[in-house]
Amino acid sequence: MTITVLPNVDKNGCLETLENIGKFFRENGIKGYLPQTVCCSNFESLPEEELFQKGDFIVTIGGDGTIIRYAKKAAQAKKPIIGINAGRVGYLANIEQGEYKLLSKLKTGEYTTEKRMMLDITVSDENGNVSIYKALNDAVITSGYISRIVDIYAGIENDSIHYRADGIIISTPTGSTAYSLSAGGPIIDSSAQCICITPICSHSLSAKPIILGSDRVIKVNAFSKKRADIYLTVDGRKVAQVRPKTKITIAKSDEYVELIRLNDKNFYSTLSMKFSEFSK
């Protein structure tokens, strides 16, 4: 059995955990792979393009951002992924750094998987250039300036919703506990198949989050009367400037992320635990 480990070495305790995992893999006859940018004994280093092909399983060490970064590549390679939490929130991670020995369950088959839907975001600019991005959490359209209102039209089939706001968040159920939650959006069961639109600081008291079926296709146009710059951000990464003639289409992706579960922690127990931590 082979396991690719993708660490965020800037996280506290990550390198120590990586060393422990390397020794544990050697003792249990597990072949481990690491990116060439990380040096650690008991692992073989590979170029990133080979890591997702050679590993039977993908393991990340870091926060939710680390999982999100690599989960989309794991989905493309059709490999299941598990996160070891070295961050603060850890909604997506299944085990903590001190629980790394649970990885032996991957060898014995004592694990379950949970499918998480993603979004395809297609951006067409005024010159006809097309770019496609994938989101596990969300796509955010917002002004590049503080307190600059943006006019956003979200077309759904033959209807259109107009928002005058700082921006909008279009999220998956996985992303419902991220930026959308901070903006007043609902918490959505992670196994649900739906898309949520959450306005950011709307200029209308009647503008509320909307949950759509996952079969809906959302077409977005945005402009600013004050000519403020508008940007599209996908999973926390700014990917495109949105101009008046830019067309953005958002739909459910055919690909999905397969998260590994090694214990009885589920969406609701994790949610309860995280909320109790934040209330301290």
PDB file of N, CA and C in Angstrom, residues 88-169:
ATOM      1  N   ARG A  88      -6.593  25.542  13.232  1.00  0.00           N
ATOM      2  CA  ARG A  88      -7.467  25.877  14.357  1.00  0.00           C
ATOM      3  C   ARG A  88      -8.866  25.320  14.172  1.00  0.00           C
ATOM      4  N   VAL A  89      -9.438  25.519  12.985  1.00  0.00           N
ATOM      5  CA  VAL A  89     -10.840  25.149  12.790  1.00  0.00           C
ATOM      6  C   VAL A  89     -10.981  23.657  12.547  1.00  0.00           C
ATOM      7  N   GLY A  90     -10.489  23.174  11.414  1.00  0.00           N
ATOM      8  CA  GLY A  90     -10.465  21.737  11.168  1.00  0.00           C
ATOM      9  C   GLY A  90     -11.816  21.092  10.948  1.00  0.00           C
ATOM     10  N   TYR A  91     -12.717  21.761  10.203  1.00  0.00           N
ATOM     11  CA  TYR A  91     -13.998  21.137   9.883  1.00  0.00           C
ATOM     12  C   TYR A  91     -13.807  19.916   8.983  1.00  0.00           C
ATOM     13  N   LEU A  92     -12.835  19.983   8.088  1.00  0.00           N
ATOM     14  CA  LEU A  92     -12.659  18.919   7.098  1.00  0.00           C
ATOM     15  C   LEU A  92     -11.728  17.812   7.578  1.00  0.00           C
ATOM     16  N   ALA A  93     -10.815  18.135   8.479  1.00  0.00           N
ATOM     17  CA  ALA A  93      -9.872  17.126   8.969  1.00  0.00           C
ATOM     18  C   ALA A  93     -10.592  16.112   9.850  1.00  0.00           C
ATOM     19  N   ASN A  94     -10.175  14.847   9.748  1.00  0.00           N
ATOM     20  CA  ASN A  94     -10.846  13.795  10.510  1.00  0.00           C
ATOM     21  C   ASN A  94     -10.098  13.409  11.779  1.00  0.00           C
ATOM     22  N   ILE A  95      -8.769  13.581  11.785  1.00  0.00           N
ATOM     23  CA  ILE A  95      -7.997  13.195  12.966  1.00  0.00           C
ATOM     24  C   ILE A  95      -7.033  14.317  13.359  1.00  0.00           C
ATOM     25  N   GLU A  96      -6.584  14.277  14.605  1.00  0.00           N
ATOM     26  CA  GLU A  96      -5.629  15.252  15.119  1.00  0.00           C
ATOM     27  C   GLU A  96      -4.210  14.693  14.974  1.00  0.00           C
ATOM     28  N   GLN A  97      -3.216  15.545  15.209  1.00  0.00           N
ATOM     29  CA  GLN A  97      -1.826  15.141  14.978  1.00  0.00           C
ATOM     30  C   GLN A  97      -1.412  13.953  15.848  1.00  0.00           C
ATOM     31  N   GLY A  98      -1.926  13.890  17.063  1.00  0.00           N
ATOM     32  CA  GLY A  98      -1.563  12.788  17.950  1.00  0.00           C
ATOM     33  C   GLY A  98      -2.247  11.473  17.617  1.00  0.00           C
ATOM     34  N   GLU A  99      -3.136  11.480  16.621  1.00  0.00           N
ATOM     35  CA  GLU A  99      -3.882  10.280  16.246  1.00  0.00           C
ATOM     36  C   GLU A  99      -3.379   9.659  14.947  1.00  0.00           C
ATOM     37  N   TYR A 100      -2.150   9.977  14.547  1.00  0.00           N
ATOM     38  CA  TYR A 100      -1.643   9.529  13.249  1.00  0.00           C
ATOM     39  C   TYR A 100      -1.602   8.005  13.106  1.00  0.00           C
ATOM     40  N   LYS A 101      -1.536   7.271  14.228  1.00  0.00           N
ATOM     41  CA  LYS A 101      -1.488   5.808  14.141  1.00  0.00           C
ATOM     42  C   LYS A 101      -2.794   5.216  13.609  1.00  0.00           C
ATOM     43  N   LEU A 102      -3.851   6.007  13.611  1.00  0.00           N
ATOM     44  CA  LEU A 102      -5.114   5.545  13.020  1.00  0.00           C
ATOM     45  C   LEU A 102      -4.984   5.325  11.518  1.00  0.00           C
ATOM     46  N   LEU A 103      -3.932   5.866  10.912  1.00  0.00           N
ATOM     47  CA  LEU A 103      -3.719   5.662   9.477  1.00  0.00           C
ATOM     48  C   LEU A 103      -3.523   4.190   9.129  1.00  0.00           C
ATOM     49  N   SER A 104      -3.209   3.357  10.133  1.00  0.00           N
ATOM     50  CA  SER A 104      -3.077   1.913   9.882  1.00  0.00           C
ATOM     51  C   SER A 104      -4.393   1.317   9.402  1.00  0.00           C
ATOM     52  N   LYS A 105      -5.513   1.978   9.710  1.00  0.00           N
ATOM     53  CA  LYS A 105      -6.822   1.486   9.271  1.00  0.00           C
ATOM     54  C   LYS A 105      -6.975   1.540   7.754  1.00  0.00           C
ATOM     55  N   LEU A 106      -6.191   2.386   7.109  1.00  0.00           N
ATOM     56  CA  LEU A 106      -6.232   2.428   5.651  1.00  0.00           C
ATOM     57  C   LEU A 106      -5.742   1.110   5.067  1.00  0.00           C
ATOM     58  N   LYS A 107      -4.780   0.490   5.760  1.00  0.00           N
ATOM     59  CA  LYS A 107      -4.223  -0.782   5.296  1.00  0.00           C
ATOM     60  C   LYS A 107      -5.179  -1.932   5.543  1.00  0.00           C
ATOM     61  N   THR A 108      -5.930  -1.865   6.633  1.00  0.00           N
ATOM     62  CA  THR A 108      -6.843  -2.962   6.985  1.00  0.00           C
ATOM     63  C   THR A 108      -8.253  -2.758   6.434  1.00  0.00           C
ATOM     64  N   GLY A 109      -8.475  -1.614   5.799  1.00  0.00           N
ATOM     65  CA  GLY A 109      -9.793  -1.351   5.220  1.00  0.00           C
ATOM     66  C   GLY A 109     -10.838  -0.908   6.220  1.00  0.00           C
ATOM     67  N   GLU A 110     -10.402  -0.504   7.419  1.00  0.00           N
ATOM     68  CA  GLU A 110     -11.346  -0.081   8.464  1.00  0.00           C
ATOM     69  C   GLU A 110     -11.626   1.423   8.363  1.00  0.00           C
ATOM     70  N   TYR A 111     -12.214   1.816   7.272  1.00  0.00           N
ATOM     71  CA  TYR A 111     -12.525   3.231   7.080  1.00  0.00           C
ATOM     72  C   TYR A 111     -13.769   3.375   6.207  1.00  0.00           C
ATOM     73  N   THR A 112     -14.354   4.539   6.254  1.00  0.00           N
ATOM     74  CA  THR A 112     -15.475   4.870   5.378  1.00  0.00           C
ATOM     75  C   THR A 112     -15.108   6.126   4.593  1.00  0.00           C
ATOM     76  N   THR A 113     -15.875   6.408   3.551  1.00  0.00           N
ATOM     77  CA  THR A 113     -15.640   7.620   2.776  1.00  0.00           C
ATOM     78  C   THR A 113     -16.930   8.419   2.654  1.00  0.00           C
ATOM     79  N   GLU A 114     -16.768   9.694   2.487  1.00  0.00           N
ATOM     80  CA  GLU A 114     -17.903  10.609   2.347  1.00  0.00           C
ATOM     81  C   GLU A 114     -17.673  11.477   1.115  1.00  0.00           C
ATOM     82  N   LYS A 115     -18.637  11.485   0.203  1.00  0.00           N
ATOM     83  CA  LYS A 115     -18.512  12.272  -1.019  1.00  0.00           C
ATOM     84  C   LYS A 115     -18.959  13.712  -0.774  1.00  0.00           C
ATOM     85  N   ARG A 116     -18.145  14.656  -1.244  1.00  0.00           N
ATOM     86  CA  ARG A 116     -18.472  16.075  -1.142  1.00  0.00           C
ATOM     87  C   ARG A 116     -18.552  16.683  -2.543  1.00  0.00           C
ATOM     88  N   MET A 117     -19.645  17.360  -2.822  1.00  0.00           N
ATOM     89  CA  MET A 117     -19.821  17.960  -4.143  1.00  0.00           C
ATOM     90  C   MET A 117     -18.926  19.186  -4.319  1.00  0.00           C
ATOM     91  N   MET A 118     -18.616  19.484  -5.582  1.00  0.00           N
ATOM     92  CA  MET A 118     -17.841  20.670  -5.930  1.00  0.00           C
ATOM     93  C   MET A 118     -18.611  21.488  -6.963  1.00  0.00           C
ATOM     94  N   LEU A 119     -18.111  22.679  -7.214  1.00  0.00           N
ATOM     95  CA  LEU A 119     -18.691  23.559  -8.221  1.00  0.00           C
ATOM     96  C   LEU A 119     -17.710  23.763  -9.365  1.00  0.00           C
ATOM     97  N   ASP A 120     -18.239  23.855 -10.573  1.00  0.00           N
ATOM     98  CA  ASP A 120     -17.470  24.294 -11.733  1.00  0.00           C
ATOM     99  C   ASP A 120     -17.803  25.758 -11.978  1.00  0.00           C
ATOM    100  N   ILE A 121     -16.783  26.599 -12.053  1.00  0.00           N
ATOM    101  CA  ILE A 121     -16.981  28.025 -12.310  1.00  0.00           C
ATOM    102  C   ILE A 121     -16.335  28.351 -13.646  1.00  0.00           C
ATOM    103  N   THR A 122     -17.148  28.741 -14.620  1.00  0.00           N
ATOM    104  CA  THR A 122     -16.667  29.073 -15.955  1.00  0.00           C
ATOM    105  C   THR A 122     -16.706  30.582 -16.139  1.00  0.00           C
ATOM    106  N   VAL A 123     -15.571  31.166 -16.500  1.00  0.00           N
ATOM    107  CA  VAL A 123     -15.457  32.614 -16.664  1.00  0.00           C
ATOM    108  C   VAL A 123     -15.129  32.930 -18.118  1.00  0.00           C
ATOM    109  N   SER A 124     -15.988  33.745 -18.755  1.00  0.00           N
ATOM    110  CA  SER A 124     -15.755  34.198 -20.131  1.00  0.00           C
ATOM    111  C   SER A 124     -15.554  35.708 -20.100  1.00  0.00           C
ATOM    112  N   ASP A 125     -14.404  36.177 -20.596  1.00  0.00           N
ATOM    113  CA  ASP A 125     -14.161  37.620 -20.565  1.00  0.00           C
ATOM    114  C   ASP A 125     -14.632  38.282 -21.859  1.00  0.00           C
ATOM    115  N   GLU A 126     -14.420  39.599 -21.947  1.00  0.00           N
ATOM    116  CA  GLU A 126     -14.924  40.367 -23.092  1.00  0.00           C
ATOM    117  C   GLU A 126     -14.247  39.991 -24.405  1.00  0.00           C
ATOM    118  N   ASN A 127     -13.095  39.322 -24.320  1.00  0.00           N
ATOM    119  CA  ASN A 127     -12.375  38.903 -25.526  1.00  0.00           C
ATOM    120  C   ASN A 127     -12.675  37.464 -25.930  1.00  0.00           C
ATOM    121  N   GLY A 128     -13.586  36.823 -25.202  1.00  0.00           N
ATOM    122  CA  GLY A 128     -13.952  35.450 -25.529  1.00  0.00           C
ATOM    123  C   GLY A 128     -13.053  34.403 -24.905  1.00  0.00           C
ATOM    124  N   ASN A 129     -12.112  34.823 -24.062  1.00  0.00           N
ATOM    125  CA  ASN A 129     -11.253  33.859 -23.375  1.00  0.00           C
ATOM    126  C   ASN A 129     -12.036  33.171 -22.260  1.00  0.00           C
ATOM    127  N   VAL A 130     -11.876  31.858 -22.159  1.00  0.00           N
ATOM    128  CA  VAL A 130     -12.638  31.072 -21.189  1.00  0.00           C
ATOM    129  C   VAL A 130     -11.692  30.386 -20.205  1.00  0.00           C
ATOM    130  N   SER A 131     -11.988  30.519 -18.915  1.00  0.00           N
ATOM    131  CA  SER A 131     -11.233  29.833 -17.863  1.00  0.00           C
ATOM    132  C   SER A 131     -12.212  29.072 -16.984  1.00  0.00           C
ATOM    133  N   ILE A 132     -11.799  27.890 -16.527  1.00  0.00           N
ATOM    134  CA  ILE A 132     -12.663  27.059 -15.690  1.00  0.00           C
ATOM    135  C   ILE A 132     -11.949  26.767 -14.371  1.00  0.00           C
ATOM    136  N   TYR A 133     -12.664  26.945 -13.273  1.00  0.00           N
ATOM    137  CA  TYR A 133     -12.124  26.700 -11.942  1.00  0.00           C
ATOM    138  C   TYR A 133     -13.055  25.756 -11.186  1.00  0.00           C
ATOM    139  N   LYS A 134     -12.497  25.060 -10.199  1.00  0.00           N
ATOM    140  CA  LYS A 134     -13.298  24.183  -9.348  1.00  0.00           C
ATOM    141  C   LYS A 134     -13.259  24.690  -7.912  1.00  0.00           C
ATOM    142  N   ALA A 135     -14.409  24.589  -7.248  1.00  0.00           N
ATOM    143  CA  ALA A 135     -14.502  25.032  -5.855  1.00  0.00           C
ATOM    144  C   ALA A 135     -15.055  23.918  -4.990  1.00  0.00           C
ATOM    145  N   LEU A 136     -14.371  23.635  -3.900  1.00  0.00           N
ATOM    146  CA  LEU A 136     -14.908  22.730  -2.884  1.00  0.00           C
ATOM    147  C   LEU A 136     -15.725  23.525  -1.871  1.00  0.00           C
ATOM    148  N   ASN A 137     -15.293  24.745  -1.580  1.00  0.00           N
ATOM    149  CA  ASN A 137     -16.001  25.605  -0.627  1.00  0.00           C
ATOM    150  C   ASN A 137     -16.940  26.588  -1.317  1.00  0.00           C
ATOM    151  N   ASP A 138     -16.345  27.556  -2.037  1.00  0.00           N
ATOM    152  CA  ASP A 138     -17.194  28.624  -2.552  1.00  0.00           C
ATOM    153  C   ASP A 138     -16.541  29.442  -3.650  1.00  0.00           C
ATOM    154  N   ALA A 139     -17.398  30.180  -4.351  1.00  0.00           N
ATOM    155  CA  ALA A 139     -16.986  31.225  -5.282  1.00  0.00           C
ATOM    156  C   ALA A 139     -17.538  32.535  -4.739  1.00  0.00           C
ATOM    157  N   VAL A 140     -16.691  33.555  -4.652  1.00  0.00           N
ATOM    158  CA  VAL A 140     -17.085  34.837  -4.067  1.00  0.00           C
ATOM    159  C   VAL A 140     -16.851  35.941  -5.093  1.00  0.00           C
ATOM    160  N   ILE A 141     -17.869  36.762  -5.304  1.00  0.00           N
ATOM    161  CA  ILE A 141     -17.757  37.914  -6.192  1.00  0.00           C
ATOM    162  C   ILE A 141     -17.931  39.149  -5.330  1.00  0.00           C
ATOM    163  N   THR A 142     -16.921  39.998  -5.305  1.00  0.00           N
ATOM    164  CA  THR A 142     -16.954  41.125  -4.373  1.00  0.00           C
ATOM    165  C   THR A 142     -16.119  42.279  -4.894  1.00  0.00           C
ATOM    166  N   SER A 143     -16.386  43.471  -4.373  1.00  0.00           N
ATOM    167  CA  SER A 143     -15.617  44.648  -4.727  1.00  0.00           C
ATOM    168  C   SER A 143     -14.219  44.557  -4.137  1.00  0.00           C
ATOM    169  N   GLY A 144     -13.275  45.158  -4.843  1.00  0.00           N
ATOM    170  CA  GLY A 144     -11.912  45.193  -4.335  1.00  0.00           C
ATOM    171  C   GLY A 144     -11.691  46.298  -3.323  1.00  0.00           C
ATOM    172  N   TYR A 145     -12.741  47.072  -3.064  1.00  0.00           N
ATOM    173  CA  TYR A 145     -12.640  48.184  -2.123  1.00  0.00           C
ATOM    174  C   TYR A 145     -13.622  47.995  -0.972  1.00  0.00           C
ATOM    175  N   ILE A 146     -13.250  48.467   0.199  1.00  0.00           N
ATOM    176  CA  ILE A 146     -14.135  48.391   1.361  1.00  0.00           C
ATOM    177  C   ILE A 146     -15.305  49.356   1.178  1.00  0.00           C
ATOM    178  N   SER A 147     -16.510  48.886   1.489  1.00  0.00           N
ATOM    179  CA  SER A 147     -17.727  49.710   1.476  1.00  0.00           C
ATOM    180  C   SER A 147     -18.078  50.245   0.092  1.00  0.00           C
ATOM    181  N   ARG A 148     -17.730  49.536  -0.958  1.00  0.00           N
ATOM    182  CA  ARG A 148     -18.159  49.892  -2.305  1.00  0.00           C
ATOM    183  C   ARG A 148     -19.209  48.884  -2.749  1.00  0.00           C
ATOM    184  N   ILE A 149     -20.432  49.368  -2.966  1.00  0.00           N
ATOM    185  CA  ILE A 149     -21.529  48.478  -3.330  1.00  0.00           C
ATOM    186  C   ILE A 149     -21.382  48.006  -4.771  1.00  0.00           C
ATOM    187  N   VAL A 150     -21.715  46.751  -4.979  1.00  0.00           N
ATOM    188  CA  VAL A 150     -21.662  46.128  -6.302  1.00  0.00           C
ATOM    189  C   VAL A 150     -23.072  45.700  -6.691  1.00  0.00           C
ATOM    190  N   ASP A 151     -23.426  45.907  -7.955  1.00  0.00           N
ATOM    191  CA  ASP A 151     -24.693  45.396  -8.485  1.00  0.00           C
ATOM    192  C   ASP A 151     -24.434  44.042  -9.120  1.00  0.00           C
ATOM    193  N   ILE A 152     -25.098  43.035  -8.613  1.00  0.00           N
ATOM    194  CA  ILE A 152     -24.882  41.662  -9.076  1.00  0.00           C
ATOM    195  C   ILE A 152     -26.212  41.058  -9.499  1.00  0.00           C
ATOM    196  N   TYR A 153     -26.213  40.474 -10.688  1.00  0.00           N
ATOM    197  CA  TYR A 153     -27.400  39.782 -11.192  1.00  0.00           C
ATOM    198  C   TYR A 153     -27.082  38.293 -11.289  1.00  0.00           C
ATOM    199  N   ALA A 154     -27.857  37.490 -10.573  1.00  0.00           N
ATOM    200  CA  ALA A 154     -27.696  36.035 -10.604  1.00  0.00           C
ATOM    201  C   ALA A 154     -28.871  35.444 -11.373  1.00  0.00           C
ATOM    202  N   GLY A 155     -28.599  34.961 -12.573  1.00  0.00           N
ATOM    203  CA  GLY A 155     -29.646  34.385 -13.408  1.00  0.00           C
ATOM    204  C   GLY A 155     -29.816  32.904 -13.127  1.00  0.00           C
ATOM    205  N   ILE A 156     -31.062  32.502 -12.873  1.00  0.00           N
ATOM    206  CA  ILE A 156     -31.384  31.096 -12.609  1.00  0.00           C
ATOM    207  C   ILE A 156     -32.535  30.724 -13.529  1.00  0.00           C
ATOM    208  N   GLU A 157     -32.235  29.890 -14.543  1.00  0.00           N
ATOM    209  CA  GLU A 157     -33.196  29.569 -15.594  1.00  0.00           C
ATOM    210  C   GLU A 157     -33.667  30.877 -16.240  1.00  0.00           C
ATOM    211  N   ASN A 158     -34.972  31.169 -16.225  1.00  0.00           N
ATOM    212  CA  ASN A 158     -35.482  32.372 -16.881  1.00  0.00           C
ATOM    213  C   ASN A 158     -35.665  33.543 -15.926  1.00  0.00           C
ATOM    214  N   ASP A 159     -35.250  33.373 -14.690  1.00  0.00           N
ATOM    215  CA  ASP A 159     -35.396  34.425 -13.687  1.00  0.00           C
ATOM    216  C   ASP A 159     -34.034  34.995 -13.299  1.00  0.00           C
ATOM    217  N   SER A 160     -34.070  36.166 -12.688  1.00  0.00           N
ATOM    218  CA  SER A 160     -32.833  36.816 -12.266  1.00  0.00           C
ATOM    219  C   SER A 160     -33.029  37.459 -10.898  1.00  0.00           C
ATOM    220  N   ILE A 161     -32.036  37.305 -10.039  1.00  0.00           N
ATOM    221  CA  ILE A 161     -32.057  37.925  -8.714  1.00  0.00           C
ATOM    222  C   ILE A 161     -31.040  39.059  -8.706  1.00  0.00           C
ATOM    223  N   HIS A 162     -31.481  40.238  -8.282  1.00  0.00           N
ATOM    224  CA  HIS A 162     -30.600  41.404  -8.243  1.00  0.00           C
ATOM    225  C   HIS A 162     -30.169  41.674  -6.804  1.00  0.00           C
ATOM    226  N   TYR A 163     -28.866  41.742  -6.605  1.00  0.00           N
ATOM    227  CA  TYR A 163     -28.319  42.084  -5.293  1.00  0.00           C
ATOM    228  C   TYR A 163     -27.553  43.397  -5.401  1.00  0.00           C
ATOM    229  N   ARG A 164     -27.792  44.305  -4.460  1.00  0.00           N
ATOM    230  CA  ARG A 164     -26.926  45.471  -4.269  1.00  0.00           C
ATOM    231  C   ARG A 164     -26.249  45.236  -2.928  1.00  0.00           C
ATOM    232  N   ALA A 165     -24.986  44.884  -2.981  1.00  0.00           N
ATOM    233  CA  ALA A 165     -24.295  44.423  -1.776  1.00  0.00           C
ATOM    234  C   ALA A 165     -22.795  44.587  -1.949  1.00  0.00           C
ATOM    235  N   ASP A 166     -22.064  44.242  -0.892  1.00  0.00           N
ATOM    236  CA  ASP A 166     -20.605  44.215  -1.015  1.00  0.00           C
ATOM    237  C   ASP A 166     -20.162  43.069  -1.912  1.00  0.00           C
ATOM    238  N   GLY A 167     -21.038  42.085  -2.067  1.00  0.00           N
ATOM    239  CA  GLY A 167     -20.731  40.943  -2.921  1.00  0.00           C
ATOM    240  C   GLY A 167     -21.675  39.797  -2.634  1.00  0.00           C
ATOM    241  N   ILE A 168     -21.428  38.651  -3.263  1.00  0.00           N
ATOM    242  CA  ILE A 168     -22.196  37.441  -2.967  1.00  0.00           C
ATOM    243  C   ILE A 168     -21.254  36.248  -2.854  1.00  0.00           C
ATOM    244  N   ILE A 169     -21.708  35.264  -2.089  1.00  0.00           N
ATOM    245  CA  ILE A 169     -20.986  34.001  -1.919  1.00  0.00           C
ATOM    246  C   ILE A 169     -21.862  32.895  -2.484  1.00  0.00           C
TER     247      ILE A 169
END
